[in-house]
Structure formats: structure tokens, C-alpha cells
mmCIF file of C-alpha atoms in Angstrom:
data_model
loop_
_atom_site.group_PDB
_atom_site.id
_atom_site.type_symbol
_atom_site.label_atom_id
_atom_site.label_comp_id
_atom_site.label_asym_id
_atom_site.label_seq_id
_atom_site.Cartn_x
_atom_site.Cartn_y
_atom_site.Cartn_z
ATOM 1 C CA TRP A 343 -0.134 0.151 0.143
ATOM 2 C CA ASP A 344 2.935 2.392 1.007
ATOM 3 C CA ILE A 345 4.640 1.799 -2.367
ATOM 4 C CA ASN A 346 1.358 2.528 -3.890
ATOM 5 C CA LEU A 347 0.671 5.698 -2.310
ATOM 6 C CA LYS A 348 4.309 6.569 -3.002
ATOM 7 C CA ALA A 349 4.039 6.004 -6.805
ATOM 8 C CA ARG A 350 0.982 7.880 -7.012
ATOM 9 C CA ARG A 351 2.415 11.117 -5.298
ATOM 10 C CA ASN A 352 5.580 11.108 -7.573
ATOM 11 C CA TYR A 353 3.586 9.847 -10.878
ATOM 12 C CA ARG A 354 3.432 12.744 -13.393
ATOM 13 C CA PRO A 355 1.227 11.977 -16.080
ATOM 14 C CA ARG A 356 2.026 13.626 -20.101
ATOM 15 C CA ALA A 357 -0.760 14.241 -22.615
ATOM 16 C CA TYR A 358 -1.565 11.155 -24.849
ATOM 17 C CA PRO A 359 -1.290 11.840 -28.746
ATOM 18 C CA GLY A 360 -4.153 9.699 -28.983
ATOM 19 C CA LYS A 361 -8.235 9.682 -28.101
ATOM 20 C CA ILE A 362 -8.479 8.486 -24.696
ATOM 21 C CA THR A 363 -11.637 6.363 -23.575
ATOM 22 C CA LEU A 364 -12.994 6.168 -19.860
ATOM 23 C CA PHE A 365 -15.343 3.764 -18.425
ATOM 24 C CA LEU A 366 -16.731 5.719 -15.405
ATOM 25 C CA SER A 367 -18.801 4.648 -12.170
ATOM 26 C CA GLU A 368 -21.733 7.025 -11.694
ATOM 27 C CA GLU A 369 -20.222 8.051 -8.695
ATOM 28 C CA ARG A 370 -16.968 9.329 -10.501
ATOM 29 C CA ILE A 371 -18.857 11.053 -13.316
ATOM 30 C CA ARG A 372 -20.306 13.248 -10.834
ATOM 31 C CA ASN A 373 -17.330 14.793 -9.937
ATOM 32 C CA PRO A 374 -16.668 17.467 -12.632
ATOM 33 C CA LYS A 375 -12.818 17.640 -11.952
ATOM 34 C CA VAL A 376 -12.372 13.902 -13.383
ATOM 35 C CA LEU A 377 -13.684 14.987 -17.173
ATOM 36 C CA THR A 378 -11.441 17.868 -16.856
ATOM 37 C CA LEU A 379 -8.295 16.145 -15.645
ATOM 38 C CA TRP A 380 -8.613 13.544 -18.411
ATOM 39 C CA SER A 381 -9.358 16.072 -21.103
ATOM 40 C CA GLU A 382 -6.331 17.859 -20.349
ATOM 41 C CA LEU A 383 -4.241 15.032 -20.851
ATOM 42 C CA SER A 384 -5.763 13.977 -24.029
ATOM 43 C CA GLU A 385 -4.589 15.616 -27.099
ATOM 44 C CA LYS A 386 -7.559 14.164 -29.276
ATOM 45 C CA GLU A 387 -11.239 13.325 -28.215
ATOM 46 C CA LEU A 388 -12.039 12.346 -24.934
ATOM 47 C CA GLU A 389 -14.657 9.683 -24.776
ATOM 48 C CA TYR A 390 -16.606 7.951 -21.593
ATOM 49 C CA HIS A 391 -19.028 5.621 -20.672
ATOM 50 C CA VAL A 392 -20.709 5.596 -17.302
ATOM 51 C CA ILE A 393 -21.395 2.163 -15.931
ATOM 52 C CA PRO A 394 -24.031 2.142 -13.627
ATOM 53 C CA GLU A 395 -22.578 1.981 -10.278
ATOM 54 C CA THR A 396 -22.128 3.733 -7.305
ATOM 55 C CA PHE A 397 -18.476 2.365 -6.230
ATOM 56 C CA HIS A 398 -15.958 3.364 -8.857
ATOM 57 C CA GLY A 399 -14.408 -0.226 -8.245
ATOM 58 C CA GLY A 400 -17.499 -1.833 -8.528
ATOM 59 C CA ILE A 401 -17.447 -1.381 -12.173
ATOM 60 C CA MET A 402 -15.800 -4.527 -12.961
ATOM 61 C CA GLY A 403 -18.080 -6.702 -10.108
ATOM 62 C CA GLU A 404 -19.591 -9.664 -11.816
ATOM 63 C CA SER A 405 -23.013 -7.799 -12.066
ATOM 64 C CA LYS A 406 -21.772 -4.880 -14.142
ATOM 65 C CA LEU A 407 -19.385 -7.004 -16.340
ATOM 66 C CA PRO A 408 -22.004 -7.658 -19.116
ATOM 67 C CA ILE A 409 -22.622 -3.871 -19.364
ATOM 68 C CA LEU A 410 -18.886 -3.068 -19.241
ATOM 69 C CA ILE A 411 -18.436 -6.051 -21.813
ATOM 70 C CA GLU A 412 -20.781 -4.722 -24.043
ATOM 71 C CA LYS A 413 -19.495 -1.224 -24.136
ATOM 72 C CA LEU A 414 -15.881 -2.119 -24.524
ATOM 73 C CA LYS A 415 -17.012 -4.115 -27.584
ATOM 74 C CA LEU A 416 -18.503 -1.509 -29.340
ATOM 75 C CA CYS A 417 -15.390 0.456 -28.661
ATOM 76 C CA LEU A 418 -13.316 -2.065 -30.215
ATOM 77 C CA GLU A 419 -15.570 -2.857 -33.094
ATOM 78 C CA ARG A 420 -15.365 1.253 -33.708
ATOM 79 C CA ALA A 421 -11.514 1.281 -33.748
ATOM 80 C CA LEU A 422 -11.046 -1.756 -35.905
ATOM 81 C CA ALA A 423 -13.481 0.385 -38.317
ATOM 82 C CA ASP A 424 -11.336 3.287 -38.189
ATOM 83 C CA VAL A 425 -8.458 1.698 -38.592
ATOM 84 C CA ASN A 426 -9.739 -0.388 -41.727
#
């Protein structure tokens, strides 16, 4: 835990040259700073999808996985179509 906290304090993200796609809980999307911070890191489009869950760690929980999988699948299909 201490190593994780130290890494978080020392990490300085740089802008990503591509599009960023986020999967966020309802809890996270209520914080207006979240999208602002991620927008600053994306040199292109920022896309986000809200997973109906109050706890952000719960978006990968068993009951939410079908929703997350479907959204991921659609994003991957679009990305592959853009490449071709």
C-alpha cells in the first residue's frame, strides 16, 4: 500500500497523443474535475461511458461485467472500423 501511495505522489502524467476512452462509475462522473483532468491529458477526443455503479471499483464486479463488456466491445469494433 505504501509503495502504491508513493508511486501516485511521484507520478506526473504526460499528454497522450491519441483518443482516450474512459469507463466511469456514476460516482466518478458526478465529480466535474474528473473529465477536466482527463481532457487535459488527451490531445484528441475524450470519450467516456458511465457504468451504473455507485462505487468506482465496482464497475468490474460480476453484476456489472456484462454492461462493461458490451461497451468495450462497441468501442473496439469502432476502433477497428476506423483503422480499416
